[in-house]
Every structure is written in structure tokens, then in C-alpha cells.
Short mmCIF file of C-alpha atoms in Angstrom, two decimals:
data_model
loop_
_atom_site.label_atom_id
_atom_site.label_comp_id
_atom_site.label_asym_id
_atom_site.label_seq_id
_atom_site.Cartn_x
_atom_site.Cartn_y
_atom_site.Cartn_z
CA MET A 9 0.00 0.00 0.00
CA ASP A 10 1.31 3.42 -1.01
CA ILE A 11 0.05 6.50 0.83
CA GLY A 12 0.50 9.83 -0.91
CA VAL A 13 -0.67 13.36 -0.24
CA LEU A 14 -2.08 16.13 -2.42
CA LEU A 15 -0.12 19.35 -1.96
CA PRO A 16 -2.30 22.37 -1.07
CA THR A 17 -1.40 24.37 -4.18
CA GLY A 18 -4.70 26.28 -4.31
CA THR A 19 -5.16 29.63 -2.59
CA ALA A 20 -8.29 28.29 -0.86
CA GLN A 21 -5.91 26.20 1.29
CA TRP A 22 -3.69 29.16 2.27
CA GLY A 23 -4.08 31.54 5.16
CA PRO A 24 -3.57 35.31 4.76
CA ALA A 25 0.06 35.16 5.96
CA ASP A 26 1.03 31.92 4.15
CA ASP A 27 3.92 31.93 1.68
CA PRO A 28 3.38 29.52 -1.26
CA ARG A 29 7.13 28.85 -1.30
CA GLU A 30 6.48 26.85 1.88
CA LEU A 31 5.03 24.14 -0.39
CA ILE A 32 8.56 22.94 -1.12
CA THR A 33 9.18 22.48 2.61
CA PHE A 34 5.77 20.79 2.87
CA GLY A 35 6.82 18.28 0.20
CA ARG A 36 10.11 17.54 1.94
CA GLN A 37 8.30 17.09 5.26
CA ALA A 38 5.87 14.63 3.68
CA GLU A 39 8.76 12.59 2.30
CA ASP A 40 10.49 12.60 5.71
CA LEU A 41 7.26 11.44 7.37
CA GLY A 42 7.08 8.37 5.13
CA TYR A 43 4.61 9.36 2.42
CA SER A 44 5.39 7.57 -0.82
CA SER A 45 4.02 10.19 -3.24
CA LEU A 46 3.29 13.88 -3.69
CA PHE A 47 0.45 14.79 -6.03
CA VAL A 48 -0.78 18.14 -7.36
CA ASN A 49 -4.12 19.18 -8.81
CA ASP A 50 -4.61 21.00 -12.11
CA SER A 51 -6.95 23.77 -13.19
CA LEU A 52 -7.16 26.97 -15.18
CA ILE A 53 -10.03 28.82 -13.54
CA SER A 54 -9.30 28.45 -9.80
CA PRO A 55 -6.21 30.30 -8.52
CA ARG A 56 -3.46 27.80 -7.75
CA ILE A 57 0.17 27.07 -8.52
CA GLU A 58 0.31 25.52 -12.00
CA ALA A 59 0.64 21.75 -11.66
CA LEU A 60 3.68 21.01 -13.82
CA THR A 61 5.53 24.05 -12.48
CA MET A 62 5.02 22.68 -8.96
CA LEU A 63 6.30 19.24 -9.91
CA ALA A 64 9.35 20.72 -11.64
CA ALA A 65 10.16 22.60 -8.42
CA LEU A 66 9.72 19.44 -6.32
CA ALA A 67 11.88 17.22 -8.55
CA PRO A 68 15.29 18.46 -7.32
CA ALA A 69 14.00 19.23 -3.80
CA THR A 70 12.99 15.62 -3.06
CA ALA A 71 14.88 12.35 -3.25
CA GLY A 72 12.75 9.24 -3.64
CA VAL A 73 9.09 10.21 -3.30
CA ARG A 74 6.91 9.72 -6.38
CA LEU A 75 5.54 12.88 -8.04
CA GLY A 76 2.14 12.90 -9.67
CA THR A 77 -0.85 14.79 -11.04
CA ALA A 78 -4.37 14.25 -9.69
CA ALA A 79 -5.52 14.94 -12.23
CA LEU A 80 -3.83 16.71 -15.13
CA LEU A 81 -6.15 18.26 -17.73
CA PRO A 82 -4.27 17.73 -21.02
CA PHE A 83 -6.67 19.88 -23.04
CA LEU A 84 -5.26 22.96 -21.28
CA ARG A 85 -1.93 22.44 -23.08
CA ARG A 86 -0.63 21.82 -26.59
CA PRO A 87 -0.22 18.02 -26.80
CA VAL A 88 3.34 17.94 -28.16
CA GLN A 89 4.47 20.65 -25.77
CA ALA A 90 2.95 18.72 -22.85
CA ALA A 91 4.81 15.58 -23.93
CA GLN A 92 8.08 17.53 -23.82
CA THR A 93 7.31 19.03 -20.40
CA LEU A 94 6.29 15.71 -18.86
CA ALA A 95 9.37 13.96 -20.26
CA SER A 96 11.53 16.73 -18.79
CA ILE A 97 9.99 16.36 -15.32
CA ASP A 98 10.39 12.58 -15.49
CA LEU A 99 14.03 13.05 -16.47
CA LEU A 100 14.76 15.64 -13.76
CA SER A 101 13.08 13.48 -11.09
CA GLY A 102 14.96 10.33 -12.06
CA GLY A 103 11.85 8.55 -13.30
CA ARG A 104 9.55 9.39 -10.37
CA LEU A 105 6.64 10.89 -12.35
CA THR A 106 3.10 9.49 -12.55
CA VAL A 107 0.56 11.29 -14.75
CA ALA A 108 -3.11 10.87 -13.82
CA VAL A 109 -5.31 12.57 -16.42
CA GLY A 110 -8.94 13.59 -16.86
CA ALA A 111 -11.13 15.24 -19.48
CA GLY A 112 -12.85 17.73 -17.17
CA PHE A 113 -16.47 17.90 -16.08
CA PRO A 114 -19.57 19.86 -17.08
CA GLY A 115 -20.26 23.18 -15.42
CA ARG A 116 -17.47 25.47 -14.25
CA PHE A 117 -14.96 22.60 -14.45
CA GLY A 118 -15.69 21.76 -18.08
CA ARG A 119 -16.99 23.83 -20.95
CA PRO A 120 -15.46 27.18 -19.87
CA LEU A 121 -12.00 25.57 -19.71
CA TYR A 122 -12.37 24.13 -23.20
CA ALA A 123 -13.49 27.50 -24.52
CA LEU A 124 -10.45 29.20 -22.96
CA SER A 125 -8.22 26.50 -24.43
CA GLU A 126 -9.83 27.06 -27.85
CA LEU A 127 -10.91 23.42 -28.14
CA PRO A 128 -14.33 21.87 -28.79
CA TRP A 129 -16.18 20.29 -25.87
CA GLU A 130 -17.40 17.52 -28.18
CA ARG A 131 -15.33 14.32 -28.44
CA ARG A 132 -13.30 15.33 -25.41
CA PHE A 133 -12.74 11.74 -24.28
CA ALA A 134 -11.49 10.65 -27.69
CA ARG A 135 -9.19 13.68 -27.71
CA LEU A 136 -7.86 12.75 -24.26
CA ASP A 137 -7.11 9.14 -25.26
CA GLU A 138 -5.46 10.26 -28.47
CA THR A 139 -3.33 12.82 -26.63
CA VAL A 140 -2.04 10.09 -24.32
CA ALA A 141 -1.34 7.88 -27.34
CA LEU A 142 0.62 10.76 -28.89
CA TRP A 143 2.65 11.23 -25.70
CA ARG A 144 3.57 7.57 -25.60
CA ALA A 145 4.53 7.61 -29.27
CA VAL A 146 6.87 10.59 -29.01
CA TRP A 147 8.32 9.32 -25.72
CA ALA A 148 9.26 6.17 -27.65
CA GLY A 149 10.90 8.24 -30.40
CA ALA A 150 8.15 8.61 -33.02
CA THR A 151 8.81 11.29 -35.64
CA SER A 152 5.19 11.51 -36.82
CA PHE A 153 1.69 10.77 -35.53
CA GLN A 154 -1.48 10.10 -37.48
CA GLY A 155 -4.54 9.89 -35.27
CA GLU A 156 -8.18 10.58 -35.94
CA ILE A 157 -8.03 14.01 -34.27
CA LEU A 158 -4.32 14.76 -33.84
CA ARG A 159 -2.11 14.55 -36.91
CA PHE A 160 1.53 15.57 -37.19
CA ALA A 161 3.42 14.67 -40.35
CA GLU A 162 6.78 15.61 -38.88
CA ILE A 163 7.85 15.74 -35.22
CA PRO A 164 11.45 16.79 -34.51
CA PRO A 165 13.58 14.92 -31.94
CA MET A 166 12.33 15.56 -28.42
CA THR A 167 13.53 15.10 -24.85
CA ARG A 168 13.28 11.44 -23.93
CA PRO A 169 11.92 10.60 -20.47
CA PHE A 170 14.00 8.84 -17.83
CA ARG A 171 12.18 5.53 -18.34
CA ALA A 172 11.71 3.74 -21.62
CA GLY A 173 8.15 4.38 -22.75
CA GLY A 174 7.75 7.32 -20.40
CA PRO A 175 5.92 7.74 -17.08
CA PRO A 176 2.83 5.67 -16.25
CA VAL A 177 -0.45 7.35 -17.18
CA TRP A 178 -3.53 6.81 -14.99
CA LEU A 179 -7.14 7.76 -15.72
CA GLY A 180 -9.54 9.42 -13.30
CA GLY A 181 -13.27 8.74 -13.46
CA ALA A 182 -15.75 5.99 -12.67
CA THR A 183 -18.35 6.08 -15.46
CA PRO A 184 -18.78 2.79 -17.36
CA ALA A 185 -16.94 4.30 -20.32
CA ALA A 186 -14.04 5.47 -18.12
CA LEU A 187 -13.75 2.03 -16.51
CA ALA A 188 -13.59 0.36 -19.92
CA ARG A 189 -11.02 2.84 -21.23
CA THR A 190 -8.88 2.38 -18.11
CA GLY A 191 -8.81 -1.36 -18.60
CA ARG A 192 -7.98 -1.07 -22.31
CA MET A 193 -5.15 1.45 -22.33
CA TYR A 194 -4.20 3.12 -19.04
CA ASP A 195 -1.59 2.20 -16.43
CA GLY A 196 -3.68 3.06 -13.39
CA TRP A 197 -7.11 4.09 -12.11
CA LEU A 198 -7.67 7.09 -9.80
CA PRO A 199 -11.37 7.53 -8.90
CA TYR A 200 -13.00 8.96 -5.74
CA PRO A 201 -16.17 6.89 -5.14
CA PRO A 202 -18.05 7.74 -1.93
CA GLU A 203 -18.25 4.09 -0.83
CA ALA A 204 -15.73 1.24 -0.79
CA ALA A 205 -18.32 -1.07 -2.36
CA ASP A 206 -18.49 1.24 -5.38
CA TYR A 207 -14.70 1.11 -5.62
CA ALA A 208 -14.73 -2.69 -5.59
CA SER A 209 -17.41 -2.82 -8.29
CA GLY A 210 -15.53 -0.35 -10.48
CA LEU A 211 -12.26 -2.21 -10.09
CA ARG A 212 -13.92 -5.44 -11.18
CA GLN A 213 -15.07 -3.70 -14.37
CA VAL A 214 -11.61 -2.25 -15.00
CA ARG A 215 -10.03 -5.68 -14.65
CA GLN A 216 -12.64 -7.28 -16.89
CA ALA A 217 -11.95 -4.67 -19.57
CA ALA A 218 -8.22 -5.36 -19.17
CA ALA A 219 -8.79 -9.08 -19.59
CA ASP A 220 -10.90 -8.45 -22.70
CA ALA A 221 -8.00 -6.41 -24.09
CA ARG A 222 -5.58 -9.23 -23.18
CA ARG A 223 -3.87 -7.18 -20.54
CA GLU A 224 -2.82 -8.37 -17.09
CA ALA A 225 -4.66 -6.99 -14.05
CA GLY A 226 -1.26 -6.24 -12.51
CA ASP A 227 -0.53 -3.79 -15.33
CA ILE A 228 -3.05 -1.34 -13.82
CA THR A 229 -2.42 0.38 -10.47
CA PRO A 230 -5.67 0.67 -8.45
CA ALA A 231 -5.49 4.05 -6.71
CA LEU A 232 -7.94 6.19 -4.73
CA PHE A 233 -8.36 9.96 -4.35
CA VAL A 234 -9.86 10.74 -0.95
CA THR A 235 -10.37 13.86 1.19
CA VAL A 236 -9.22 13.26 4.78
CA ARG A 237 -9.64 15.13 8.06
CA ILE A 238 -8.32 13.68 11.33
CA ASP A 239 -9.71 15.32 14.47
CA ASP A 240 -10.48 14.60 18.10
CA ASP A 241 -13.88 13.21 17.14
CA ALA A 242 -16.18 12.84 14.14
CA ASP A 243 -18.23 15.94 15.07
CA SER A 244 -15.33 18.39 15.10
CA GLY A 245 -13.88 16.74 12.00
CA GLY A 246 -17.21 17.07 10.23
CA LYS A 247 -17.42 20.78 11.03
CA ALA A 248 -13.91 21.36 9.68
CA LEU A 249 -14.71 19.33 6.57
CA ASP A 250 -17.89 21.32 6.00
CA ALA A 251 -15.90 24.57 6.11
CA TYR A 252 -13.41 23.06 3.67
CA ALA A 253 -16.14 21.89 1.28
CA ARG A 254 -17.79 25.32 1.27
CA ALA A 255 -14.49 27.16 0.75
CA THR A 256 -13.24 24.80 -1.96
CA TYR A 257 -16.41 23.79 -3.82
CA GLY A 258 -19.06 26.21 -2.64
CA MET A 259 -21.17 23.32 -1.36
CA PRO A 260 -21.91 21.81 2.08
CA LEU A 261 -20.23 18.62 3.24
CA GLU A 262 -23.53 16.74 2.99
CA GLU A 263 -23.56 17.34 -0.76
CA LEU A 264 -19.85 16.67 -1.26
CA ARG A 265 -20.19 13.27 0.45
CA THR A 266 -22.58 12.12 -2.28
CA ILE A 267 -20.02 12.58 -5.07
CA GLN A 268 -16.57 12.11 -3.51
CA ALA A 269 -14.74 9.88 -1.05
CA VAL A 270 -14.59 11.83 2.21
CA VAL A 271 -13.22 10.42 5.47
CA THR A 272 -13.10 12.05 8.91
CA GLY A 273 -12.94 11.19 12.60
CA THR A 274 -10.17 10.10 14.95
CA ALA A 275 -7.01 8.52 13.55
CA GLU A 276 -8.45 5.09 14.34
CA GLN A 277 -11.74 5.87 12.58
CA VAL A 278 -9.96 7.26 9.52
CA ALA A 279 -7.68 4.20 9.38
CA GLU A 280 -10.74 1.94 9.55
CA ARG A 281 -12.47 3.73 6.65
CA LEU A 282 -9.35 3.78 4.49
CA ALA A 283 -8.79 0.09 5.25
CA GLN A 284 -12.21 -0.60 3.71
CA TYR A 285 -10.98 0.85 0.41
CA ALA A 286 -7.75 -1.13 0.76
CA ALA A 287 -9.79 -4.30 1.25
CA ALA A 288 -11.76 -3.35 -1.88
CA GLY A 289 -8.51 -3.36 -3.84
CA ALA A 290 -7.00 0.14 -3.59
CA ARG A 291 -3.21 0.02 -3.53
CA HIS A 292 -2.26 3.70 -3.77
CA ILE A 293 -4.14 6.28 -1.71
CA VAL A 294 -3.82 9.97 -2.62
CA ALA A 295 -5.07 11.91 0.40
CA ARG A 296 -6.27 15.49 0.12
CA LEU A 297 -5.99 17.09 3.56
CA ALA A 298 -9.04 19.13 4.55
CA ALA A 299 -7.48 22.25 6.07
CA LEU A 300 -7.65 25.92 5.12
CA ASP A 301 -4.15 27.18 5.94
CA LEU A 302 -0.66 25.74 5.65
CA ARG A 303 -0.14 25.38 9.42
CA SER A 304 -3.29 23.25 9.67
CA GLN A 305 -2.24 21.36 6.55
CA ARG A 306 1.07 20.45 8.24
CA ASP A 307 -0.81 19.36 11.36
CA GLN A 308 -3.04 17.07 9.28
CA LEU A 309 0.04 15.79 7.44
CA GLU A 310 1.60 14.69 10.74
CA ARG A 311 -1.64 13.17 12.03
CA LEU A 312 -2.19 11.11 8.87
CA ALA A 313 1.45 9.95 8.94
CA HIS A 314 0.62 7.94 12.06
CA VAL A 315 -1.99 6.03 10.02
CA ILE A 316 0.51 4.99 7.33
CA PRO A 317 1.94 1.98 9.26
CA VAL A 318 -1.60 0.71 9.94
CA LEU A 319 -2.41 0.67 6.21
CA GLY A 320 0.95 -0.66 5.09
CA ARG A 321 -0.16 -4.29 5.01
CA PRO A 322 -3.95 -4.37 4.47
CA GLU A 323 -5.98 -7.52 4.55
CA ARG A 324 -6.45 -8.36 0.89
CA GLN A 325 -9.89 -9.28 -0.41
CA ASP A 326 -10.70 -9.97 -4.03
CA PRO A 327 -12.98 -7.08 -5.02
#
């Protein structure tokens, strides 16, 4: 079991006196505490440190921790340019990059971003899959690419990533189509289902799609994105989570719980809930800490670190 943490790169997670340069120290602290990965979120509309800039800064500042996106929105960037940037980060980090991707969602997380990126909203999933195929091709040395949407007759030599074939690419999402696409072509799955039973059901579908595509189940990393708040009791944790949900999403905790994995309570209660996802098959947890300033983020980071040994060897159940 790998336990990673999402860095608080958005201004909604900073206090008035916080310095965003502290995020480098935060990443080092997480590595020292035993976290196995540092992930960053991606957006264009909400104010935050740009995802790939953050990872490039973390690459030389950390030693062995994995660096990842949760999730990168490829449509915000030119596909060939993104391939070059990702290969560079993988190279600078010594092969520690993992790229989880998504196509965006309707509402303020979807159509407006496509409009600002000067891309059509239609066929966004096909565009995403083809972008990933392009990345893999140029990382392997391709000098041209002929897809259905993306076509490049001539691609000059590019930076090659640290690892042959480039960094692993995971897919976020839990719709039937996303599960099938994960099984067919992605290296990992990073959803956030509200219940462990939903995770187990989705993972079964991913593995069936992999088998249908003649891939091994072990080729796909089953990961989980989950919002975590450890407190003295469930009541105080719930109040803090509600404040976080309203500040981050503009919605109450009650509503957020229906669409995302959210865990709160004492350290023992949080460990018990996360263990349910581990029993359902999750093998890499990416925890988003529910706190609204960097001091509280560091406090949650230390509290969750005490849970890591408990989850290190989960009881395995076939999901």
C-alpha cells in the first residue's frame, strides 16, 4: 500500500500570511514522514500554482518520493508541448513521475476551460485518449503521428523521459466508459467513489476490460483519491470538513459526500475507513488534507502519517 498526499497548491488552502514557497518544505516534510508520493491538482479557472511548475520545483527538492498529477487536464496544453514538459519532469526526477489525467467535467470545471483552451467540448474523451497515445509515441521516439483528431506529419527529436516508454499514465473517473477505457489502455485508475463497495465494483469492471484487451490486471495500479480530516472526534472533524467543502467547492459537506470519497474522525476511525478501500482493492491512496491554511495542513500531514503503518499491510480481499 502506497500513501500519498495532495499538496495544497490552491489559494483556498492558504491563510492570509502563508507563503506559497512553503510548499517545497511541505513536500520535503511529507517525504520525511514516510509518504510515498506527492500529487498536485490541475486547473485553469481556480487560482493555484500551475501543476507542472510545482512538480518541476519538487523534482530536485525531493529524493525518492513519487511525483504525480491528480488529475492533469491535457486539453489545457498543446499536446506535443505537454509531452516535452512531462518527459523533462520525469528526467529531472529520475523517473519518479506518474501522470493521472482527466477530461474535465460539465459546469465550471468543463466547458469554460475548453473555450479558454480554444478546443471543442465535443469528443473530449477521444481527444484525451489520443493525446495520451501521442505522448507515448513521441516518448518512444516517433517522428510523426497520425490519429483521428491529432495529426503531425513531422515531429522533430524531443527530450526522452528517464524511463523507456515514459511515465505511467492513470485515468480518473468511474463512469462505465471510463472504466472500460482504463482497462484497455491506461496504467492506473484514480477515482474517488463515496463508498468502498463502489470502488470494488468499479475495479472489477476495470479488470474485466483489461482481460478483454488481453492485458494483465497487474498492469493497472488501483489508486484512490480521498479527502481526509483527522480530528479529536467525528463531530469536530465534520465541522472542519464542512468549512473546507464550502471554501473549496461552494457546497456543504452533505452534498460533497454524495459525489466524492470523504473520510473524517479520529485517527483510528480514519484508518478503519481507508482500510475498507484497501480491502476493496485500492493500492495507492492519494489523500487530500481538509485544512484551510498551511499550518493546519502540516498538522493534518503529521496526524495522517501515524496512520501509514496501519495501512501498510492491508488484509487483501478480491474485489
